[in-house]
CSV table of C-alpha atoms and ligand atoms in Angstrom, one decimal:
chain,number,residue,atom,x,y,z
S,266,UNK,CA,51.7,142.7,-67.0
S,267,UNK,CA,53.4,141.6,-70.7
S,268,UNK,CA,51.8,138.3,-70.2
S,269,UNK,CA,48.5,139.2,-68.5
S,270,UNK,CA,48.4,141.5,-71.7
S,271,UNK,CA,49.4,138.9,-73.9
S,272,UNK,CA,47.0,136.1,-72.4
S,273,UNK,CA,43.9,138.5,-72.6
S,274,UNK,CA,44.8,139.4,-76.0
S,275,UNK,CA,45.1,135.3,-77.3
S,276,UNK,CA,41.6,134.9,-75.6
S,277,UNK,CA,40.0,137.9,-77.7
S,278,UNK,CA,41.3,136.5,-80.7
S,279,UNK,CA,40.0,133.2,-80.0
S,280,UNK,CA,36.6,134.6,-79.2
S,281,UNK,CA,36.6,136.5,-82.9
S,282,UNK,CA,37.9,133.3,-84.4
S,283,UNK,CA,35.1,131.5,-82.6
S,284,UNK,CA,32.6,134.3,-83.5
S,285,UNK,CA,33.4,133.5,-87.5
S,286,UNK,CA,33.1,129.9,-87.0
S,287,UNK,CA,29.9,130.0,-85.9
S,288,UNK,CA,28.9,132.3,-88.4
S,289,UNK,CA,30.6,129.9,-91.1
S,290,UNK,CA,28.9,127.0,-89.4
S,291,UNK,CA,25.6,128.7,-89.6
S,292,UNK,CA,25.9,129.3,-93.2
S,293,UNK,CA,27.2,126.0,-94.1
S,294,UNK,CA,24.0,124.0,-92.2
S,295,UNK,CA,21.6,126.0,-94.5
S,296,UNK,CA,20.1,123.3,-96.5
S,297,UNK,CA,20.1,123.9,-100.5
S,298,UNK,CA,16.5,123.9,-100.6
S,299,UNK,CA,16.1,124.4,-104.6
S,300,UNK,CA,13.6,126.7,-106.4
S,301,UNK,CA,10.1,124.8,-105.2
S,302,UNK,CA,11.0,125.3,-101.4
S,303,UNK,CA,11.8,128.5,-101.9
S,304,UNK,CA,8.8,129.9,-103.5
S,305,UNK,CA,6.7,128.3,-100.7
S,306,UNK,CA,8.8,130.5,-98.1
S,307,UNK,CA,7.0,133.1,-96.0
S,308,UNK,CA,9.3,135.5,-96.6
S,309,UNK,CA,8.5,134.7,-100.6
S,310,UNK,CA,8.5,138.8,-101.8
S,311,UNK,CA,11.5,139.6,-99.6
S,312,UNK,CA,13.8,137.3,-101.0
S,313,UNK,CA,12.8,138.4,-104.5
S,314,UNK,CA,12.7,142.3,-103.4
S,315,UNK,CA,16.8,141.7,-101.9
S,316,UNK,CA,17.4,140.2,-105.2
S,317,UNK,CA,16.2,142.9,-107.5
S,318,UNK,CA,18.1,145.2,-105.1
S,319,UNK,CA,21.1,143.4,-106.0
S,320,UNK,CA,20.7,143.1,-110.0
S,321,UNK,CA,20.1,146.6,-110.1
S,322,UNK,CA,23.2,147.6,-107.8
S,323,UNK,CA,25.1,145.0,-110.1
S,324,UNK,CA,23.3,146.1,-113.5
S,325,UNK,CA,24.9,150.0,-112.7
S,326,UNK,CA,28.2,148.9,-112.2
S,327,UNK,CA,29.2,145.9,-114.1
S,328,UNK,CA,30.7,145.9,-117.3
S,329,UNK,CA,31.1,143.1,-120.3
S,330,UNK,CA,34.1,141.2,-120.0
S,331,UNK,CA,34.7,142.7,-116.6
S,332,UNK,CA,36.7,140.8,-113.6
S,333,UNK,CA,35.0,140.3,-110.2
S,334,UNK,CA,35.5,139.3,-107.3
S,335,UNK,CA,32.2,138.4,-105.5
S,336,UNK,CA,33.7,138.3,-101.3
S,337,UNK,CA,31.4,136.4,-99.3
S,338,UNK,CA,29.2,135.1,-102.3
S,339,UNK,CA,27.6,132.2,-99.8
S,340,UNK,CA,25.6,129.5,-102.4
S,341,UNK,CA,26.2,131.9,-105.3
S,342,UNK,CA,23.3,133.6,-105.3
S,343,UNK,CA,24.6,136.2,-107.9
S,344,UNK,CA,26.0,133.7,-110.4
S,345,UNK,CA,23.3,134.6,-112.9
S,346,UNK,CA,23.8,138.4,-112.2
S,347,UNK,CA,26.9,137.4,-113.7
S,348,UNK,CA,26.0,135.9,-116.5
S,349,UNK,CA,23.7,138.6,-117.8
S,350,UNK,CA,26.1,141.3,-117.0
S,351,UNK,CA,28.3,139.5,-119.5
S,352,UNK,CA,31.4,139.3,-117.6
S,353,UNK,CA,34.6,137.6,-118.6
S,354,UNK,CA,35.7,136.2,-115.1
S,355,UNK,CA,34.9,135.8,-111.6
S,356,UNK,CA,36.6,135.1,-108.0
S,357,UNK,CA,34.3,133.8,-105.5
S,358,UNK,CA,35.4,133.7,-102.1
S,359,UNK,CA,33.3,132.8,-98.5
S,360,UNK,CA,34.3,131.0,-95.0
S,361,UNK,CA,31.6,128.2,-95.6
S,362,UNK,CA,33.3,125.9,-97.6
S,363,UNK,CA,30.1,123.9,-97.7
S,364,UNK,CA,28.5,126.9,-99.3
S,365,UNK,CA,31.7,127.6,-101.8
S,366,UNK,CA,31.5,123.9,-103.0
S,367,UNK,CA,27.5,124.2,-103.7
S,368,UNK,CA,28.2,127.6,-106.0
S,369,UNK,CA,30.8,125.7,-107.8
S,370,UNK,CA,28.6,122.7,-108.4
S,371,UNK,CA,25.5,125.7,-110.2
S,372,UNK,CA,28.0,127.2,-111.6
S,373,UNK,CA,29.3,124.0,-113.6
S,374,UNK,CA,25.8,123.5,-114.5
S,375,UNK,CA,25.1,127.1,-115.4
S,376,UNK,CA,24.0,126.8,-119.3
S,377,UNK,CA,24.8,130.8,-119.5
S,378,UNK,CA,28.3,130.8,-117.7
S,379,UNK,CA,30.5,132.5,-120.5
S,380,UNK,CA,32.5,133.7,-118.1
S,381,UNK,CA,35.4,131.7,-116.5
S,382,UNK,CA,35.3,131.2,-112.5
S,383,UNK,CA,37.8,130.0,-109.4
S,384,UNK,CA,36.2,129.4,-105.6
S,385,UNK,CA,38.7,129.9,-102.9
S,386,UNK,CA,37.6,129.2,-99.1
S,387,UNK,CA,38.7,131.9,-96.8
S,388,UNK,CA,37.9,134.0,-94.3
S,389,UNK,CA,38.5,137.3,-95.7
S,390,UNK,CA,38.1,138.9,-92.6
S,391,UNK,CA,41.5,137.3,-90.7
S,392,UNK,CA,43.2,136.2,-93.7
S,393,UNK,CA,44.8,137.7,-97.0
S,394,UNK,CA,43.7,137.1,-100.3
S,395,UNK,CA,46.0,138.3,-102.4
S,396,UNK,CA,49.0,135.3,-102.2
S,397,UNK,CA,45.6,133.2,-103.3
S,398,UNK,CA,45.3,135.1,-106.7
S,399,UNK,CA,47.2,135.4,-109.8
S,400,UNK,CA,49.8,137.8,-109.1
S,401,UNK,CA,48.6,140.8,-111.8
S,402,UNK,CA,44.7,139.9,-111.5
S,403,UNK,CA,43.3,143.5,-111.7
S,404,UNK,CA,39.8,143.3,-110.4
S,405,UNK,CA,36.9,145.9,-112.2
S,406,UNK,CA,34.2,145.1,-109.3
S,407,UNK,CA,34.3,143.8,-105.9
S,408,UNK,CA,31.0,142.7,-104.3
S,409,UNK,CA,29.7,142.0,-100.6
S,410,UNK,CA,26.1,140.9,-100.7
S,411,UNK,CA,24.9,140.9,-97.4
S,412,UNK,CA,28.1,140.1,-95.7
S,413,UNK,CA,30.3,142.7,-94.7
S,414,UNK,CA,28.7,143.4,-91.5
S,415,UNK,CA,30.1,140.5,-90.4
S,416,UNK,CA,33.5,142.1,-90.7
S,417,UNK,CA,32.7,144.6,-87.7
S,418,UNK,CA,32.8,142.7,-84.6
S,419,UNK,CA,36.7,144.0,-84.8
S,420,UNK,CA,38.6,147.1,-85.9
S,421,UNK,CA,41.4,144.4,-87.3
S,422,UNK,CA,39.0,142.5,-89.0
S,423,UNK,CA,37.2,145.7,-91.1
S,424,UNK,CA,40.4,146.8,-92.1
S,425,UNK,CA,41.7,143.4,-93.3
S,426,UNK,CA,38.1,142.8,-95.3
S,427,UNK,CA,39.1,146.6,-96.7
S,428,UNK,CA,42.8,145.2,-97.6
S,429,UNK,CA,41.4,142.6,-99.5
S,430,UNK,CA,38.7,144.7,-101.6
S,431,UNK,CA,41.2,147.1,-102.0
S,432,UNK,CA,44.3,145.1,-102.7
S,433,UNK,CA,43.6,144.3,-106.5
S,434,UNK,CA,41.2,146.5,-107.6
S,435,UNK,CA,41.7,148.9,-110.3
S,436,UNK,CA,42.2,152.4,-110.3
S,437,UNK,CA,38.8,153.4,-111.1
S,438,UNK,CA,36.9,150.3,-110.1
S,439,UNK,CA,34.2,149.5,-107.7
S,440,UNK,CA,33.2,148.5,-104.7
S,441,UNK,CA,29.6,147.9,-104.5
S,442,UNK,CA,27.5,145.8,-101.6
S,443,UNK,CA,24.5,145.8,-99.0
S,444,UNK,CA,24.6,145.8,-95.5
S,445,UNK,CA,22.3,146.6,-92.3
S,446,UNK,CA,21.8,150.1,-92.1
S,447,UNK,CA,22.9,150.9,-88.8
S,448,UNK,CA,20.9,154.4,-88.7
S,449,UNK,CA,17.5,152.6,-89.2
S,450,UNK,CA,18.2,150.1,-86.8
S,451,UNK,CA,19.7,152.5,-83.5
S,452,UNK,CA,16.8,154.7,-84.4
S,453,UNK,CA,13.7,152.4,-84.5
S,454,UNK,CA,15.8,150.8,-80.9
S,455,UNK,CA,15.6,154.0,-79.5
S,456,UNK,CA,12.1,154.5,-79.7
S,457,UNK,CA,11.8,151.1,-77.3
S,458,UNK,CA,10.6,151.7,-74.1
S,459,UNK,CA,13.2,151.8,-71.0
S,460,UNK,CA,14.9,148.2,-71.2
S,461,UNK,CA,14.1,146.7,-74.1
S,462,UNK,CA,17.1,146.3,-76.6
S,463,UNK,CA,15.1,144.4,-78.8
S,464,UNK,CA,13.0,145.2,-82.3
S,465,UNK,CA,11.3,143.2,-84.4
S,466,UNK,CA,7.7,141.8,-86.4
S,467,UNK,CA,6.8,138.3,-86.9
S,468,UNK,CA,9.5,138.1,-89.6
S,469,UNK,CA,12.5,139.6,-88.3
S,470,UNK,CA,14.2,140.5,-84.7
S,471,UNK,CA,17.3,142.0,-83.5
S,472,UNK,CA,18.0,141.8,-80.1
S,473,UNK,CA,21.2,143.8,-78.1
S,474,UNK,CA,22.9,142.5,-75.3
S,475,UNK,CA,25.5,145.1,-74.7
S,476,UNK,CA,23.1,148.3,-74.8
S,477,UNK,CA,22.4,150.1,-71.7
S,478,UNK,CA,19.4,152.7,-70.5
S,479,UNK,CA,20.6,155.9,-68.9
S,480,UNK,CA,18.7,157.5,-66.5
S,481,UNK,CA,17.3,160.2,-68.3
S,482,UNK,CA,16.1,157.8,-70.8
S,483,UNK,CA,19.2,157.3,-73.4
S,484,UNK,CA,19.8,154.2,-74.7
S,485,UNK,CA,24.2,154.2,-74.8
S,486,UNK,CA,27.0,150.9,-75.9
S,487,UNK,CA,26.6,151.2,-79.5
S,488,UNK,CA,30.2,151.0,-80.2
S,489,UNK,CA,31.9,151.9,-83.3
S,490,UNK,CA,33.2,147.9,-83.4
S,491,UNK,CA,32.1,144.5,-82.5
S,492,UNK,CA,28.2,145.9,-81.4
S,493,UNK,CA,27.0,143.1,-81.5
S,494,UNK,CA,23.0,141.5,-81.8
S,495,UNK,CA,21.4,138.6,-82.6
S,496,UNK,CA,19.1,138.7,-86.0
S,497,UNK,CA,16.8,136.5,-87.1
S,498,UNK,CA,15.1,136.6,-90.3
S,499,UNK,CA,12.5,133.4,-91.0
S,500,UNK,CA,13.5,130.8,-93.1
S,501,UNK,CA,17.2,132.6,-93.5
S,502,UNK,CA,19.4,134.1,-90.6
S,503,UNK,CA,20.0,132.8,-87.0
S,504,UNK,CA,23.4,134.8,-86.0
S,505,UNK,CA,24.9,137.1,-84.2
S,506,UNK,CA,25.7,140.3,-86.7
S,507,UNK,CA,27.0,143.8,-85.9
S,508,UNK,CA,26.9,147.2,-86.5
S,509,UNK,CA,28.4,149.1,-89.3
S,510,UNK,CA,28.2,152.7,-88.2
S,511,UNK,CA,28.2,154.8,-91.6
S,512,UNK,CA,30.3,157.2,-90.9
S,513,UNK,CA,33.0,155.0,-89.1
S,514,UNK,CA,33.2,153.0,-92.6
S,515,UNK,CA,32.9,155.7,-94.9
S,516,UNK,CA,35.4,158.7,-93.2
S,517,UNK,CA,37.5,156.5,-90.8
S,518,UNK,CA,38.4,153.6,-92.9
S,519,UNK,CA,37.2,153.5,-96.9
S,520,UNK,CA,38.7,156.7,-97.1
S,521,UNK,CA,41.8,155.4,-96.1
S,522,UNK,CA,41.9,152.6,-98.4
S,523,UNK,CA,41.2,155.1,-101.7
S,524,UNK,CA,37.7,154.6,-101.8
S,525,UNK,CA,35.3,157.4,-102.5
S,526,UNK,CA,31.5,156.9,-101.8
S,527,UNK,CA,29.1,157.4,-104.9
S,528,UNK,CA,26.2,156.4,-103.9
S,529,UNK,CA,24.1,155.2,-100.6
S,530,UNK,CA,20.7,154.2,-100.3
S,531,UNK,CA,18.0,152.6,-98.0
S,532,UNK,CA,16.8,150.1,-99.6
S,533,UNK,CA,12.7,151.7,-99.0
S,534,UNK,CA,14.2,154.9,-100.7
S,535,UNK,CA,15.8,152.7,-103.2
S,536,UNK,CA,12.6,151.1,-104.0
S,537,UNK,CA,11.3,154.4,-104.5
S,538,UNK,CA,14.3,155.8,-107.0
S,539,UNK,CA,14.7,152.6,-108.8
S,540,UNK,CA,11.5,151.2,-109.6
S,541,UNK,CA,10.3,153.7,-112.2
S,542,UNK,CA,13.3,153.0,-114.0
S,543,UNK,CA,12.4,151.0,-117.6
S,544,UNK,CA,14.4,148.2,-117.1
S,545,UNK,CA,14.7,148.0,-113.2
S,546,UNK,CA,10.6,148.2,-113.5
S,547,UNK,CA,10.4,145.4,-115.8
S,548,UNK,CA,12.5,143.4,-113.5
S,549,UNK,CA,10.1,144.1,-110.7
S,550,UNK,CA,7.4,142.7,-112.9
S,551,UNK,CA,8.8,139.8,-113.9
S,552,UNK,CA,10.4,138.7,-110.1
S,553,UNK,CA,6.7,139.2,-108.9
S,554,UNK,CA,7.7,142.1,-106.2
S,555,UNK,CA,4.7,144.5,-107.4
S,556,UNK,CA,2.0,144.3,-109.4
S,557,UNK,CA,-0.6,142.6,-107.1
S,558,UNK,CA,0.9,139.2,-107.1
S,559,UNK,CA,0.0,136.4,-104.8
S,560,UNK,CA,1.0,136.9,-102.1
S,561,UNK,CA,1.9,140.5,-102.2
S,562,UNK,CA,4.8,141.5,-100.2
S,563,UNK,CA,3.3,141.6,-96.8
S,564,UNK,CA,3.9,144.8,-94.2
S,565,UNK,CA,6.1,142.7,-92.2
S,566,UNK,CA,8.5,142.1,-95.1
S,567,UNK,CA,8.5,145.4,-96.3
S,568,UNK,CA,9.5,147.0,-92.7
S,569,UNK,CA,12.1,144.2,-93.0
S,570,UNK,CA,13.5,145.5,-96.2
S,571,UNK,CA,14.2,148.7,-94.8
S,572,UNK,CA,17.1,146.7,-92.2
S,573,UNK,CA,19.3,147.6,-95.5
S,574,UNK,CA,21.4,149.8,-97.2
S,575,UNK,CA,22.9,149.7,-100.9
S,576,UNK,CA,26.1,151.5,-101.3
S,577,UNK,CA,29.2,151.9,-103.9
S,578,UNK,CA,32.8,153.0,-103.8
S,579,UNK,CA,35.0,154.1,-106.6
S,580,UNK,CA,38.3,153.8,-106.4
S,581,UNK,CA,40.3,156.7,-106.6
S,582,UNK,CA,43.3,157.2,-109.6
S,583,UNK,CA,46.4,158.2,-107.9
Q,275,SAM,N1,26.6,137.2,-100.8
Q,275,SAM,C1,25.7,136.0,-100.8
Q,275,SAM,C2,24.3,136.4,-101.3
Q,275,SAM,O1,24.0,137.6,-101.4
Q,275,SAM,O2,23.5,135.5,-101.7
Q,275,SAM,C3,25.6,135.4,-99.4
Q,275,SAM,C4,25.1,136.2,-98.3
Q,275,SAM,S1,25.0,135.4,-96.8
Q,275,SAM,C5,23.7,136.3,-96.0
Q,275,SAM,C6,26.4,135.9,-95.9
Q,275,SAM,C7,27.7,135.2,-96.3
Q,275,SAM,O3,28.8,135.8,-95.7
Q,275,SAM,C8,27.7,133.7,-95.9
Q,275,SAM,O4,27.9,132.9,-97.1
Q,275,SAM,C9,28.9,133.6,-95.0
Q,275,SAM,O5,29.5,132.4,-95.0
Q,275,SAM,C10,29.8,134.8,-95.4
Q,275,SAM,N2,30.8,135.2,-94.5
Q,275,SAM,C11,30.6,135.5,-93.2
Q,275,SAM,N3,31.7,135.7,-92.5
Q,275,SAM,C12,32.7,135.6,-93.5
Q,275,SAM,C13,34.1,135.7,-93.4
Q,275,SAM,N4,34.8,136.0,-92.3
Q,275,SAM,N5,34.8,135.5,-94.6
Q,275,SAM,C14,34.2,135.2,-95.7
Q,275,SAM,N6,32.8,135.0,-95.8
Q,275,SAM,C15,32.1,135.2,-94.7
């Protein structure tokens, strides 16, 4: 039984390792299209919406000369967020090395880059970060853009991703991010008729294989780990992704690590909190989200913005 045990156990590992490498694979095949291609993309507002999202999140929690580690930072699409926050240095980490190696290439091009940076490839999911980093690097903000849901196919894998936010971050810093917000998804699911397991508009689908109808009409499988589907979001995302159940993250495993939640948002209601603000208005403006640009941010892409959810963590003084 040991080594029945011990045989299924090699082949679920394999599967998860396989899982990330197609994932990274994904990633890495993305061409680096460059500004002109991407303003000609359909999903044109959506993009620019995600990013103001993100400067704001970033704008109320970085400080000058701060350290950051950006986990999962892909092309680095952030690297300017950086630069305007003023900080003084910056770890960028993701699985798709091919992605690593083009943010290290804008990065030495960056005109703005006061800030000193490293890249190291790694999947921070299955592998530790901290014998990668200057032994007393204390870290003031740790970011996930649009990446830790990847960390949920596995119980083992959320807690490792959580070891390495956690590891070297200062009493007192933060852990800020965006991820699919699982409530908005299972809900708008559940409204599907008997069967269907998938959602979606011309811009965006997720589609469950593991979700089952009840007879009295329930729709039940949506596990606290590895529930998975497969999203796809025009001209961006072709992968399978999983659920982050709230409350599993927050109670069952944050918690545990020292981090206390501050602040959670759909990104619709954060659209509708944010957007009056001076600044974060101004931004708006000038990115072209509102304002009767052409084109405007179409109904499609604004049901697709509500996929997400903003949070941040504090880390709690001992
Ligand atoms: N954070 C960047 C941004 O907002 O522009 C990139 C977001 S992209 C949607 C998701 C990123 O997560 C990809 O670059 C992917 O390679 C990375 N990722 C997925 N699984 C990972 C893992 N196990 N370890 C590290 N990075 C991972």
């Amino acid at each position: 039984f040991e080594y029945v045990r011990k045989v299924a156990r090699e082949q679920k590992e394999s599967d998860a390792a396989s899982q990330a490498h197609l994932v990274a694979q994904h990633y890495n095949a993305r061409p680096e299209v460059g500004v002109e291609k991407r303003q000609q993309s359909s999903i044109i507002r959506l993009r620019s919406f995600n990013n103001w999202v993100k400067s704001v999140l970033i704008s109320r929690h970085v400080r000058q000369d701060a350290t950051v580690l950006d986990m999962g930072c892909g092309k680095g699409g952030d690297l300017q967020k950086w630069a305007r926050g003023n900080i003084g240095y910056l770890v960028g980490t993701d699985i798709a090395e091919v992605s690593l190696s083009q943010m290290k290439e804008r990065y030495q091009t960056m005109r703005n880059a006061r800030f000193k940076a490293e890249f190291i490839p790694l999947d921070s999911y299955s592998e530790l970060l901290a014998p990668r980093l200057a032994p007393n690097i204390r870290f003031d903000l740790v970011s996930m853009q649009f990446c830790m849901h990847y960390s949920f196919e596995s119980e083992k894998k959320a807690r490792t991703m959580l070891q390495n936010v956690t590891a070297n971050l200062a009493e007192g810093g933060w852990f800020i991010g965006t991820i699919p917000d699982a409530n908005w998804i299972i809900k708008k699911v559940r409204t599907m008729p008997k069967g269907q397991h998938e959602i979606g508009n011309h811009v965006y689908s997720i589609k469950f294989e593991d979700i089952k109808d009840t007879d009295d009409g329930n729709k039940v499988g949506f596990t606290p780990f590895g529930c998975k589907y497969w999203f796809h979001l025009t001209d961006a995302v072709d992968c399978p992704e999983y659920i982050v159940p709230f409350p599993t993250f927050q109670s069952s495993l944050a918690e545990e690590y020292g981090l206390e939640l501050k602040f959670k948002q759909n990104f619709h209601q954060f659209f509708e909190s944010a957007s009056h603000e001076g600044d974060h208005n101004t931004l708006l403006r000038r990115m072209k989200v509102v304002g009767g640009y052409d084109p405007e941010m179409s109904k499609e892409e604004w049901e697709a913005a509500g996929i997400y959810l903003a949070f941040a963590f504090q880390k709690k003084k001992r």
